[in-house]
Amino acid sequence: MEDNYKKIKSYTGIWNVEMVLHAIGDLKLPFAVTGSQIVWFVVLMLIMITLNDVPPFNFTQSVLFKDIAIPFALTWFVSKKTFDGKKPYSFLLSIISYYARRKVTTKQRAVKLNQRFIIEEEIPIIRTTRR
């Protein structure tokens, strides 16, 4: 049976405008920065600070390179690049969830294999003849 549903376009996504900063206080920024870019930069900077003593990050002593340039480059990559139409963090989350879930499923439910099925019904056999 075929579904007779019609797709209705919804334009509610136009109201989801991301916050863009052009200046912080009286300090004018050289380029516009979104709220998610700020969050990514701060999180990546904290990760880089915690990984200072781990190779290969302990090979260089440049604080400007380790704590600012690498988070800046990764933030730019995460905010600009898309995989399969998804942002990199959504794509990475979908890959992790794919490898974490059970593989033998039907309708998102686990299928139990190696069960014995006992059929206790009579199966009628019908002889047909062709003319």
PDB file of C-alpha atoms in Angstrom:
ATOM      1  CA  MET A   1       0.000   0.000   0.000  1.00  0.00           C
ATOM      2  CA  GLU A   2       1.401   3.328  -0.998  1.00  0.00           C
ATOM      3  CA  ASP A   3       1.412   6.269   1.382  1.00  0.00           C
ATOM      4  CA  ASN A   4      -0.334   9.335   0.070  1.00  0.00           C
ATOM      5  CA  TYR A   5       1.501  11.883   2.168  1.00  0.00           C
ATOM      6  CA  LYS A   6       2.486  15.264   0.856  1.00  0.00           C
ATOM      7  CA  LYS A   7       5.621  17.039   1.965  1.00  0.00           C
ATOM      8  CA  ILE A   8       4.976  20.491   3.309  1.00  0.00           C
ATOM      9  CA  LYS A   9       7.871  22.909   3.345  1.00  0.00           C
ATOM     10  CA  SER A  10       8.548  24.546   6.666  1.00  0.00           C
ATOM     11  CA  TYR A  11      10.457  27.781   6.860  1.00  0.00           C
ATOM     12  CA  THR A  12      10.892  27.850  10.647  1.00  0.00           C
ATOM     13  CA  GLY A  13      14.644  27.297  10.185  1.00  0.00           C
ATOM     14  CA  ILE A  14      15.048  30.884   9.004  1.00  0.00           C
ATOM     15  CA  TRP A  15      14.508  32.070  12.582  1.00  0.00           C
ATOM     16  CA  ASN A  16      17.488  30.024  13.852  1.00  0.00           C
ATOM     17  CA  VAL A  17      20.090  32.719  13.292  1.00  0.00           C
ATOM     18  CA  GLU A  18      23.408  32.166  15.016  1.00  0.00           C
ATOM     19  CA  MET A  19      24.894  34.917  17.158  1.00  0.00           C
ATOM     20  CA  VAL A  20      27.684  36.807  15.364  1.00  0.00           C
ATOM     21  CA  LEU A  21      30.144  39.059  17.206  1.00  0.00           C
ATOM     22  CA  HIS A  22      31.866  41.915  15.397  1.00  0.00           C
ATOM     23  CA  ALA A  23      33.337  43.509  18.509  1.00  0.00           C
ATOM     24  CA  ILE A  24      34.004  42.638  22.132  1.00  0.00           C
ATOM     25  CA  GLY A  25      33.400  45.756  24.185  1.00  0.00           C
ATOM     26  CA  ASP A  26      35.395  48.561  22.509  1.00  0.00           C
ATOM     27  CA  LEU A  27      37.758  46.100  20.799  1.00  0.00           C
ATOM     28  CA  LYS A  28      36.762  45.674  17.170  1.00  0.00           C
ATOM     29  CA  LEU A  29      37.505  42.187  15.824  1.00  0.00           C
ATOM     30  CA  PRO A  30      39.264  41.851  12.435  1.00  0.00           C
ATOM     31  CA  PHE A  31      36.577  39.372  11.299  1.00  0.00           C
ATOM     32  CA  ALA A  32      33.138  38.291  12.467  1.00  0.00           C
ATOM     33  CA  VAL A  33      33.053  35.392  14.938  1.00  0.00           C
ATOM     34  CA  THR A  34      30.049  33.180  15.671  1.00  0.00           C
ATOM     35  CA  GLY A  35      29.106  31.875  19.088  1.00  0.00           C
ATOM     36  CA  SER A  36      29.880  28.268  18.163  1.00  0.00           C
ATOM     37  CA  GLN A  37      33.332  29.300  16.909  1.00  0.00           C
ATOM     38  CA  ILE A  38      34.056  30.906  20.283  1.00  0.00           C
ATOM     39  CA  VAL A  39      32.955  27.771  22.125  1.00  0.00           C
ATOM     40  CA  TRP A  40      35.051  25.531  19.852  1.00  0.00           C
ATOM     41  CA  PHE A  41      38.103  27.762  20.277  1.00  0.00           C
ATOM     42  CA  VAL A  42      37.847  27.816  24.081  1.00  0.00           C
ATOM     43  CA  VAL A  43      37.265  24.039  24.316  1.00  0.00           C
ATOM     44  CA  LEU A  44      40.151  23.265  21.953  1.00  0.00           C
ATOM     45  CA  MET A  45      42.419  25.708  23.783  1.00  0.00           C
ATOM     46  CA  LEU A  46      41.657  23.980  27.100  1.00  0.00           C
ATOM     47  CA  ILE A  47      42.340  20.591  25.494  1.00  0.00           C
ATOM     48  CA  MET A  48      45.673  21.847  24.136  1.00  0.00           C
ATOM     49  CA  ILE A  49      46.644  23.249  27.536  1.00  0.00           C
ATOM     50  CA  THR A  50      45.913  19.898  29.192  1.00  0.00           C
ATOM     51  CA  LEU A  51      47.881  18.037  26.487  1.00  0.00           C
ATOM     52  CA  ASN A  52      51.041  20.197  26.848  1.00  0.00           C
ATOM     53  CA  ASP A  53      53.079  17.336  28.340  1.00  0.00           C
ATOM     54  CA  VAL A  54      51.943  14.687  25.834  1.00  0.00           C
ATOM     55  CA  PRO A  55      53.941  13.951  22.662  1.00  0.00           C
ATOM     56  CA  PRO A  56      53.938  15.431  19.996  1.00  0.00           C
ATOM     57  CA  PHE A  57      52.813  18.628  21.738  1.00  0.00           C
ATOM     58  CA  ASN A  58      55.718  18.638  24.188  1.00  0.00           C
ATOM     59  CA  PHE A  59      58.270  18.827  21.329  1.00  0.00           C
ATOM     60  CA  THR A  60      57.655  22.538  20.771  1.00  0.00           C
ATOM     61  CA  GLN A  61      57.893  25.269  23.387  1.00  0.00           C
ATOM     62  CA  SER A  62      55.986  27.912  21.409  1.00  0.00           C
ATOM     63  CA  VAL A  63      52.923  28.909  23.408  1.00  0.00           C
ATOM     64  CA  LEU A  64      51.614  30.936  20.472  1.00  0.00           C
ATOM     65  CA  PHE A  65      51.693  27.873  18.216  1.00  0.00           C
ATOM     66  CA  LYS A  66      50.399  25.290  20.714  1.00  0.00           C
ATOM     67  CA  ASP A  67      47.784  27.242  22.585  1.00  0.00           C
ATOM     68  CA  ILE A  68      46.520  29.670  19.946  1.00  0.00           C
ATOM     69  CA  ALA A  69      47.417  28.632  16.374  1.00  0.00           C
ATOM     70  CA  ILE A  70      46.366  24.965  16.615  1.00  0.00           C
ATOM     71  CA  PRO A  71      42.984  25.704  18.302  1.00  0.00           C
ATOM     72  CA  PHE A  72      42.400  28.521  15.797  1.00  0.00           C
ATOM     73  CA  ALA A  73      43.086  26.212  12.821  1.00  0.00           C
ATOM     74  CA  LEU A  74      40.939  23.408  14.217  1.00  0.00           C
ATOM     75  CA  THR A  75      38.120  25.854  14.987  1.00  0.00           C
ATOM     76  CA  TRP A  76      38.220  27.170  11.431  1.00  0.00           C
ATOM     77  CA  PHE A  77      38.176  23.592  10.064  1.00  0.00           C
ATOM     78  CA  VAL A  78      35.256  22.521  12.269  1.00  0.00           C
ATOM     79  CA  SER A  79      33.190  25.593  11.424  1.00  0.00           C
ATOM     80  CA  LYS A  80      33.785  25.544   7.643  1.00  0.00           C
ATOM     81  CA  LYS A  81      34.013  21.891   6.634  1.00  0.00           C
ATOM     82  CA  THR A  82      31.010  19.577   6.187  1.00  0.00           C
ATOM     83  CA  PHE A  83      30.882  15.824   5.641  1.00  0.00           C
ATOM     84  CA  ASP A  84      27.740  14.409   3.997  1.00  0.00           C
ATOM     85  CA  GLY A  85      26.052  17.737   4.660  1.00  0.00           C
ATOM     86  CA  LYS A  86      26.812  17.509   8.396  1.00  0.00           C
ATOM     87  CA  LYS A  87      29.184  19.465  10.549  1.00  0.00           C
ATOM     88  CA  PRO A  88      32.309  17.480  11.526  1.00  0.00           C
ATOM     89  CA  TYR A  89      31.192  16.954  15.132  1.00  0.00           C
ATOM     90  CA  SER A  90      27.801  15.589  13.981  1.00  0.00           C
ATOM     91  CA  PHE A  91      29.523  13.368  11.440  1.00  0.00           C
ATOM     92  CA  LEU A  92      31.952  12.084  14.087  1.00  0.00           C
ATOM     93  CA  LEU A  93      29.054  11.460  16.478  1.00  0.00           C
ATOM     94  CA  SER A  94      27.186   9.459  13.818  1.00  0.00           C
ATOM     95  CA  ILE A  95      30.304   7.349  13.124  1.00  0.00           C
ATOM     96  CA  ILE A  96      30.779   6.635  16.840  1.00  0.00           C
ATOM     97  CA  SER A  97      27.102   5.746  17.276  1.00  0.00           C
ATOM     98  CA  TYR A  98      27.276   3.440  14.228  1.00  0.00           C
ATOM     99  CA  TYR A  99      30.230   1.498  15.633  1.00  0.00           C
ATOM    100  CA  ALA A 100      28.729   1.414  19.145  1.00  0.00           C
ATOM    101  CA  ARG A 101      25.304   0.036  18.248  1.00  0.00           C
ATOM    102  CA  ARG A 102      24.390  -3.553  17.565  1.00  0.00           C
ATOM    103  CA  LYS A 103      24.717  -4.465  13.923  1.00  0.00           C
ATOM    104  CA  VAL A 104      21.963  -7.076  13.612  1.00  0.00           C
ATOM    105  CA  THR A 105      18.842  -4.984  13.938  1.00  0.00           C
ATOM    106  CA  THR A 106      15.480  -4.582  12.377  1.00  0.00           C
ATOM    107  CA  LYS A 107      13.513  -1.428  13.000  1.00  0.00           C
ATOM    108  CA  GLN A 108      16.203  -0.366  15.512  1.00  0.00           C
ATOM    109  CA  ARG A 109      15.593  -3.490  17.637  1.00  0.00           C
ATOM    110  CA  ALA A 110      18.086  -6.285  18.239  1.00  0.00           C
ATOM    111  CA  VAL A 111      17.509  -9.543  16.419  1.00  0.00           C
ATOM    112  CA  LYS A 112      18.187 -12.714  18.367  1.00  0.00           C
ATOM    113  CA  LEU A 113      19.894 -15.300  16.218  1.00  0.00           C
ATOM    114  CA  ASN A 114      20.459 -19.044  16.741  1.00  0.00           C
ATOM    115  CA  GLN A 115      17.009 -19.671  18.132  1.00  0.00           C
ATOM    116  CA  ARG A 116      15.160 -22.856  17.304  1.00  0.00           C
ATOM    117  CA  PHE A 117      11.821 -22.383  15.681  1.00  0.00           C
ATOM    118  CA  ILE A 118       9.236 -25.117  15.993  1.00  0.00           C
ATOM    119  CA  ILE A 119       6.433 -25.004  13.513  1.00  0.00           C
ATOM    120  CA  GLU A 120       3.422 -26.843  14.879  1.00  0.00           C
ATOM    121  CA  GLU A 121       1.078 -26.142  12.031  1.00  0.00           C
ATOM    122  CA  GLU A 122      -0.139 -28.379   9.281  1.00  0.00           C
ATOM    123  CA  ILE A 123       0.920 -27.251   5.876  1.00  0.00           C
ATOM    124  CA  PRO A 124      -1.608 -28.113   3.199  1.00  0.00           C
ATOM    125  CA  ILE A 125      -0.244 -29.506  -0.041  1.00  0.00           C
ATOM    126  CA  ILE A 126      -2.360 -28.726  -3.051  1.00  0.00           C
ATOM    127  CA  ARG A 127      -1.893 -30.565  -6.298  1.00  0.00           C
ATOM    128  CA  THR A 128      -2.607 -28.538  -9.368  1.00  0.00           C
ATOM    129  CA  THR A 129      -2.852 -29.788 -12.899  1.00  0.00           C
ATOM    130  CA  ARG A 130      -2.368 -27.823 -16.047  1.00  0.00           C
ATOM    131  CA  ARG A 131      -4.540 -28.303 -19.056  1.00  0.00           C
TER     132      ARG A 131
END
